[in-house]
Short mmCIF file of C-alpha atoms and ligand atoms in Angstrom, two decimals:
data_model
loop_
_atom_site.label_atom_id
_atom_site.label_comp_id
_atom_site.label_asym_id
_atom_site.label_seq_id
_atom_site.Cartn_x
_atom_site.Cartn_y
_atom_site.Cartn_z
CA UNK A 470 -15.82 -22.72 -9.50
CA UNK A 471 -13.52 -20.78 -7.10
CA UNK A 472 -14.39 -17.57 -5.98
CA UNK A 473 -13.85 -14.72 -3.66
CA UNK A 474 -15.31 -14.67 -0.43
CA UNK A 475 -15.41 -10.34 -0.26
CA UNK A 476 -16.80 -10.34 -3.70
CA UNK A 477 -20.17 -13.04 -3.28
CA UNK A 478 -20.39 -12.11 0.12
CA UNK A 479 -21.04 -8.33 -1.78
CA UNK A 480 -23.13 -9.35 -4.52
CA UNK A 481 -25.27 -11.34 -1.49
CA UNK A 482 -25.90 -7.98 0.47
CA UNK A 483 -26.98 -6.32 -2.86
CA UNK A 484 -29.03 -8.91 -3.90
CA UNK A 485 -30.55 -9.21 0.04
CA UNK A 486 -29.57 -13.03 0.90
CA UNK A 487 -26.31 -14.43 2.64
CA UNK A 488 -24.10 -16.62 1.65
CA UNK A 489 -23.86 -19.84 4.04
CA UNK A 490 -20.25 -20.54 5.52
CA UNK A 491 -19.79 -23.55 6.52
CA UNK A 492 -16.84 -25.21 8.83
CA UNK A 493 -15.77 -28.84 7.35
CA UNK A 494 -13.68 -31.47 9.03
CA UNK A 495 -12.50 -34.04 6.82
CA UNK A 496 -13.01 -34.70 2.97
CA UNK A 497 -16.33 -36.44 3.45
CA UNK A 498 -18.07 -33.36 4.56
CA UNK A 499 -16.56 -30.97 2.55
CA UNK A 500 -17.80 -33.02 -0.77
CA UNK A 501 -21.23 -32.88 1.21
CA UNK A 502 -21.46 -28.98 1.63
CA UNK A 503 -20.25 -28.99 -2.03
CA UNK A 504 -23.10 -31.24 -3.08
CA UNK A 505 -25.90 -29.70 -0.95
CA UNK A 506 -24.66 -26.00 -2.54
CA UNK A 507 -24.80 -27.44 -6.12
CA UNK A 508 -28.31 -29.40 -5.39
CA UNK A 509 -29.33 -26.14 -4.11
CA UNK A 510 -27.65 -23.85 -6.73
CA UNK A 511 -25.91 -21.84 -4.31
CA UNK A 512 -22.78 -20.16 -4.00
CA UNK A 513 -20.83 -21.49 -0.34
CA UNK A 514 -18.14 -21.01 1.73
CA UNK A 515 -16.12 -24.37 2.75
CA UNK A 516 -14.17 -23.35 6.23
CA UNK A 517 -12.12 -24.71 8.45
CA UNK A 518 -10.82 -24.13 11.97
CA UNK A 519 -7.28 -24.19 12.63
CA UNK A 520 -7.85 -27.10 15.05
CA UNK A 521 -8.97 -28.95 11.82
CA UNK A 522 -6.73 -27.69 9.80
CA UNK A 523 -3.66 -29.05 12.25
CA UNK A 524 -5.27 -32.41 12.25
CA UNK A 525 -5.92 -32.94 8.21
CA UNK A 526 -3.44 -30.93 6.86
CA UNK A 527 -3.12 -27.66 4.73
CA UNK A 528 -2.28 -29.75 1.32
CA UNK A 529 -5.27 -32.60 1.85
CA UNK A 530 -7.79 -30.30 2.58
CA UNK A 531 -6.67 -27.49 -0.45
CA UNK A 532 -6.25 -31.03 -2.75
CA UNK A 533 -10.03 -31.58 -1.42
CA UNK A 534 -11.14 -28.25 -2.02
CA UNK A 535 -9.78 -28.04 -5.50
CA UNK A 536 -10.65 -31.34 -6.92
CA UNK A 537 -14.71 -30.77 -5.69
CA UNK A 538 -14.88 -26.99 -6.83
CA UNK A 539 -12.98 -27.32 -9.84
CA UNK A 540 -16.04 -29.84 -10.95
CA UNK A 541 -18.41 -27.67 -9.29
CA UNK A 542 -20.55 -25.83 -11.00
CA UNK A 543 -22.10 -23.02 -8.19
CA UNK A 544 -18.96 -20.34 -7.13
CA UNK A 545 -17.22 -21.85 -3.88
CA UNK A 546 -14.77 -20.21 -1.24
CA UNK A 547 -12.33 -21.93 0.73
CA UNK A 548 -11.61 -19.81 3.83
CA UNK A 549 -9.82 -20.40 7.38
CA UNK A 550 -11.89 -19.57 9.92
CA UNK A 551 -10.77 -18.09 13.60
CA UNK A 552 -6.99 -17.96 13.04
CA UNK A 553 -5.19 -15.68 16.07
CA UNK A 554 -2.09 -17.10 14.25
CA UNK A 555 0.35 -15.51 11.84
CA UNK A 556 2.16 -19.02 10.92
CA UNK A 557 -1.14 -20.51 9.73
CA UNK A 558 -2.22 -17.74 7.89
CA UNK A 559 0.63 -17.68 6.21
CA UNK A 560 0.30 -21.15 5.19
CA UNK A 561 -2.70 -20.84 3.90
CA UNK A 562 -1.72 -17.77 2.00
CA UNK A 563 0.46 -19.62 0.16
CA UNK A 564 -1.88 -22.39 -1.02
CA UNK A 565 -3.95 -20.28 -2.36
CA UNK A 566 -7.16 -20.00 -0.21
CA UNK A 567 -9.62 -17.52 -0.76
CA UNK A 568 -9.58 -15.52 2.14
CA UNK A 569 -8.65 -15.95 6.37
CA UNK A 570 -10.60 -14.61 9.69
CA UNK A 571 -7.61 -12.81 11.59
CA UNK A 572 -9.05 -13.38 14.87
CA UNK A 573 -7.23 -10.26 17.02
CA UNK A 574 -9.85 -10.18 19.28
CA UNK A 575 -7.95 -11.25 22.07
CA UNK A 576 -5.27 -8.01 21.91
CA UNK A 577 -6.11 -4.62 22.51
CA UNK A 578 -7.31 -2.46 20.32
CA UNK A 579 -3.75 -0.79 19.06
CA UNK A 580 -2.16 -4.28 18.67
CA UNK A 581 -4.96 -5.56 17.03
CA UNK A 582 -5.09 -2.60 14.52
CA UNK A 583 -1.45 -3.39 14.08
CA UNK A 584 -1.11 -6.74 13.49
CA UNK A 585 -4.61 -7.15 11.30
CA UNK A 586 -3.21 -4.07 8.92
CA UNK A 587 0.17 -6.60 8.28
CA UNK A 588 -2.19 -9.84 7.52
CA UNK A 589 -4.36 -7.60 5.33
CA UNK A 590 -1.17 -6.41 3.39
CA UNK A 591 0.34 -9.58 3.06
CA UNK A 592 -3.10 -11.64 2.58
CA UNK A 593 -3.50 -9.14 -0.28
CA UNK A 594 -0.15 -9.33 -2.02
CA UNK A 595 -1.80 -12.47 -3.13
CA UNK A 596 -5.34 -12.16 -3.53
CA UNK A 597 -6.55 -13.51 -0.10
CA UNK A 598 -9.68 -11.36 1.58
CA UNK A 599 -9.60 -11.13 5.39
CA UNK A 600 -12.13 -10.70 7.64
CA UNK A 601 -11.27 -9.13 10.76
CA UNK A 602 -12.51 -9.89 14.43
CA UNK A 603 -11.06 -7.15 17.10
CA UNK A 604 -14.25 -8.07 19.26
CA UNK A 605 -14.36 -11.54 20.57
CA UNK A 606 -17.41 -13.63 20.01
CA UNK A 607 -18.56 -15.23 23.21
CA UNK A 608 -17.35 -19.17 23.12
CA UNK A 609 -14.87 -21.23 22.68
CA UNK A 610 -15.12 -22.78 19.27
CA UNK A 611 -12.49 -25.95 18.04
CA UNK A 612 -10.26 -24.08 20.92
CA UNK A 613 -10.32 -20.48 20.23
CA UNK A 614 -12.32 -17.64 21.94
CA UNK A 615 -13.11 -17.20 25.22
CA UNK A 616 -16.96 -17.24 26.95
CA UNK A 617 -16.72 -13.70 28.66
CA UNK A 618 -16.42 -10.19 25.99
CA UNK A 619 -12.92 -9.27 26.73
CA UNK A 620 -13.04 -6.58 23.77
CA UNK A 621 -16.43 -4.62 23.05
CA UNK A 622 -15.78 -1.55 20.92
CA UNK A 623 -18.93 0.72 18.91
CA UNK A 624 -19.80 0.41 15.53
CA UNK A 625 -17.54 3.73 14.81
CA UNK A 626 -14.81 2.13 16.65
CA UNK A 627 -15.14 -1.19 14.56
CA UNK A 628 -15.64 0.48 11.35
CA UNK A 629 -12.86 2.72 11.94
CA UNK A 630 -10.83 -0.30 12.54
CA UNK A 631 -11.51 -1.51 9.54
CA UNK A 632 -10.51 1.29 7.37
CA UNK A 633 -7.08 1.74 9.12
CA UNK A 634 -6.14 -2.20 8.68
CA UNK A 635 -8.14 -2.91 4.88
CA UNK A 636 -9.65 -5.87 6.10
CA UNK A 637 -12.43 -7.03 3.86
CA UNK A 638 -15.26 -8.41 6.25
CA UNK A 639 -16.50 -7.57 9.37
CA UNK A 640 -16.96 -10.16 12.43
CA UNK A 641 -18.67 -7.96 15.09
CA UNK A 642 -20.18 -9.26 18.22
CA UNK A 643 -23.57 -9.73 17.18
CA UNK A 644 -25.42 -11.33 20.47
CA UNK A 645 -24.79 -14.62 18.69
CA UNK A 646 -22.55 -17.52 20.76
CA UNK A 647 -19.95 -20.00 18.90
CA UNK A 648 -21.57 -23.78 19.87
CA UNK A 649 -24.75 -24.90 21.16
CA UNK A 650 -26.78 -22.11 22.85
CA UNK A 651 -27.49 -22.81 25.96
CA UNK A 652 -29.65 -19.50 27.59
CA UNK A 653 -31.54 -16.82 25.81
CA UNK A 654 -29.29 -14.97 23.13
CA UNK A 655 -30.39 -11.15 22.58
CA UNK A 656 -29.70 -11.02 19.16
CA UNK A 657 -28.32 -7.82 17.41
CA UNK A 658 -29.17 -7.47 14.03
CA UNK A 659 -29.92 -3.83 14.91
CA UNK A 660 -25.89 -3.70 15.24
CA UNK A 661 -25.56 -4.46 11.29
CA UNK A 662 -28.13 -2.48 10.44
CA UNK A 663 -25.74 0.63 12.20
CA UNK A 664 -22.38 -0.87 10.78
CA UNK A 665 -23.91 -0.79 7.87
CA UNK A 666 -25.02 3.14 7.78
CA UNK A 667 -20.71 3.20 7.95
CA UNK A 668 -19.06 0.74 6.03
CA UNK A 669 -19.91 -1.13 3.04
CA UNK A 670 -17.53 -3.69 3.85
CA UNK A 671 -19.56 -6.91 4.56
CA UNK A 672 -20.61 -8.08 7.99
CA UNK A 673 -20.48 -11.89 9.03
CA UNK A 674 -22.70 -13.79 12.00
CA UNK A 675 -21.10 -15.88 13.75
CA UNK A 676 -22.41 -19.03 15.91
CA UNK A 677 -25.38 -19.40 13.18
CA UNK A 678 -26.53 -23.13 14.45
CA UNK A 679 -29.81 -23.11 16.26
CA UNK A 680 -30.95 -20.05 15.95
CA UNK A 681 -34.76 -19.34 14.41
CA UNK A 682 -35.71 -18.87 10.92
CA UNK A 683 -36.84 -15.14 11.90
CA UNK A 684 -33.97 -14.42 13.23
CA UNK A 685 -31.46 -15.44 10.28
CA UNK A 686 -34.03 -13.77 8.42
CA UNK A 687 -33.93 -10.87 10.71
CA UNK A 688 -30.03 -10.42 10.12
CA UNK A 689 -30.25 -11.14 6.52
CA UNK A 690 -32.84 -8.13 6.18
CA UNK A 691 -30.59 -5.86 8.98
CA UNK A 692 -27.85 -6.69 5.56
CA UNK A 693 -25.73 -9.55 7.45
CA UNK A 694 -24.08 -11.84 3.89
CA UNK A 695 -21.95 -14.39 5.42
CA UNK A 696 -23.51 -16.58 7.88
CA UNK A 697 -21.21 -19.13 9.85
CA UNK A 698 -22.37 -22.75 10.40
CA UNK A 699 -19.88 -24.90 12.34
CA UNK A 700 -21.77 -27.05 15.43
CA UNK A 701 -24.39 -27.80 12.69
CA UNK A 702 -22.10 -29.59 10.70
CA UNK A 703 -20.92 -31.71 13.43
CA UNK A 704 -24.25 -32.78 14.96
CA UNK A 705 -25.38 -33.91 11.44
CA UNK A 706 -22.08 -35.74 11.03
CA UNK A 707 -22.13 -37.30 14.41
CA UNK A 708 -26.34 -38.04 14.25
CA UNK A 709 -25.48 -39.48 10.67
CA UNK A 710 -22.37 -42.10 11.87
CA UNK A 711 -24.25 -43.20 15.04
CA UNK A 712 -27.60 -43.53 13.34
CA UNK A 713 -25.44 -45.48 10.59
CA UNK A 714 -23.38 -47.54 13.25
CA UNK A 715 -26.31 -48.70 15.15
CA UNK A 716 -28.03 -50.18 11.98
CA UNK A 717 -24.94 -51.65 11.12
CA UNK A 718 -24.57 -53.00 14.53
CA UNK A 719 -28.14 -54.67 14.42
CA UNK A 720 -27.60 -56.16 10.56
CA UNK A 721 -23.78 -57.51 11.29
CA UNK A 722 -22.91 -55.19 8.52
CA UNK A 723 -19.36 -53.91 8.38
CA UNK A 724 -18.83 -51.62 5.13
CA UNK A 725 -16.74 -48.45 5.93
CA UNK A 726 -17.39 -47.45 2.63
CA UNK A 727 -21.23 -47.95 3.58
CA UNK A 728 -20.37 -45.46 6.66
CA UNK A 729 -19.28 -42.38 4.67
CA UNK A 730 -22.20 -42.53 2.64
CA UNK A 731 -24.48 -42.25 5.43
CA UNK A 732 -22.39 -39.52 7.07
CA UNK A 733 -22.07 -37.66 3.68
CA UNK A 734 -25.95 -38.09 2.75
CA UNK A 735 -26.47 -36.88 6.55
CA UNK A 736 -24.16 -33.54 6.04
CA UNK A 737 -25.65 -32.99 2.81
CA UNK A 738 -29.58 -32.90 3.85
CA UNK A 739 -28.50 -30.75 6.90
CA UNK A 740 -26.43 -28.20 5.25
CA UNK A 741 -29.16 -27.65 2.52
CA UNK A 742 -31.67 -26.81 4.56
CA UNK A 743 -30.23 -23.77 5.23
CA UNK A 744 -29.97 -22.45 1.65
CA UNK A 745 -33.60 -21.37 1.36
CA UNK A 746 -33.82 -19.81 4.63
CA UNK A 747 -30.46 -17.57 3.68
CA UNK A 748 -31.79 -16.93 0.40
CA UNK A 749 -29.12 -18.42 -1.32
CA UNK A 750 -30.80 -20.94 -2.91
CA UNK A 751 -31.00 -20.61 -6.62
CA UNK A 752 -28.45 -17.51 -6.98
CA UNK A 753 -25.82 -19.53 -8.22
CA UNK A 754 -25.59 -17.60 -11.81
CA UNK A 755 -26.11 -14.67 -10.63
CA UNK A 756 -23.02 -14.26 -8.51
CA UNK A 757 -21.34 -16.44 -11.12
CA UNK A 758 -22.85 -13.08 -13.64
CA UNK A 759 -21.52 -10.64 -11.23
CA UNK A 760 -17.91 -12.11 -10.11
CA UNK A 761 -15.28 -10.29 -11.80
ZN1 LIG B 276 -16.93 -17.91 14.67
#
């Protein structure tokens, strides 16, 4: 079922849980996050980077998309993820995703404003929800970003962003890092608590992989409804093919076929896992109930 990435990521923060967003590189794992959401009976967010979008392809990926929600029976989103690029937006706008992160965040504030109010206008024109990012996330993720803050703005600042431009969703900086953390994060779930007191326009974490069950937990109860999964993904995927390869290696075995199983059954364990600790986990109908 295809659904609106604004609209479960609203019924999530009402209901107190967050709906899991999760980046997918190639067919095999987005039929994996697909599976793991409907084994789980949870809505989900399929995204993609634009570095993965160059290499597969706009029309395989939709095609993809369709083909496993269509048959799906939880709600599913298909959203671009960190896009500081008008061309692919547009692209994407015109097949139909559900929504686009207009990553602005490395302009000042004026151009930012700017250009994010023209994505949200035309993004709209057909349905697509944008979630803005003015602030840059620390890391470089598929290519994008940057590991210093460039842009740090208040929670009045950010929220008063958001009203000027219409954007849908929030991506703050939230003490959170894109990749594998590597020091001690102070995490800010404090900082959605506040946006929230101003906006009730939903507010995404970013650079959700390895962080502790408290703490998701700690953003989920601060009111945080999309929660971004992207170097998760690919360590399952990569731990799944060489796990595969070597046992294939030992037996003389040589079965592609046999390979995307393994990866797929790898993806699929990993990305449910985090279902119950987001909450998600059995709210399928009730977003489903609640869509429009
Ligand atoms: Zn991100």
């Amino acid at each position: 079922m295809f659904a609106s990435t604004a609209q479960m990521c609203r019924i999530a923060k009402s209901h107190g849980f967050a709906v899991p967003a999760v980046n997918v590189v190639d067919g095999i794992s987005l039929r994996a996050v697909v599976a793991a959401a409907v084994a789980e009976a949870s809505p989900a967010i399929i995204q993609v980077s634009v570095k993965t979008l160059q290499t597969v392809g706009v029309g395989p990926i939709t095609a993809e998309f369709q083909a496993a929600a269509g048959e799906a029976t939880v709600p599913l989103a298909l959203h671009l993820d960190h896009c500081p690029d008008r061309s692919v937006i547009s692209e994407v706008i015109a097949a139909g995703w559900s929504s686009v992160l207009f990553d602005a965040s490395d302009r000042d504030l004026g151009q930012a404003i700017r250009e994010t109010a023209d994505v949200v206008a035309a993004a709209h024109a057909h349905g697509v929800d944008v979630e803005s990012e003015i602030e840059n996330i620390i890391g470089v993720e598929d290519g994008v970003g940057s590991d210093s803050a460039v842009h740090s703005y208040t929670a009045a600042a950010l929220v008063d962003a958001a009203e000027r431009t219409g954007a849908d969703l929030l991506a703050p900086q939230l003490g959170t890092v894109h990749g594998l953390h590597t020091g001690r994060s102070v995490l800010l779930p404090d900082r959605v608590r506040e946006l929230l007191t101003l906006t009730d326009k939903p507010v995404v974490l970013h650079g959700g992989t390895g962080l502790h069950t408290e703490d998701y937990q700690a953003f989920i109860a601060a009111g945080a409804s999309k929660i971004n999964i992207s170097t998760g993904l690919k360590r399952a995927y990569i731990t799944a093919a060489r796990d595969y390869l070597d046992w294939a290696h030992a037996n003389d075995c040589w079965e592609p076929l046999a390979l995307f199983a393994a990866v797929g059954a790898g993806v699929r364990t990993d990305i449910a896992h985090y279902m119950p600790v987001f909450g998600s986990s059995g709210t399928a109908d009730l977003v489903k109930a609640e869509l429009r």
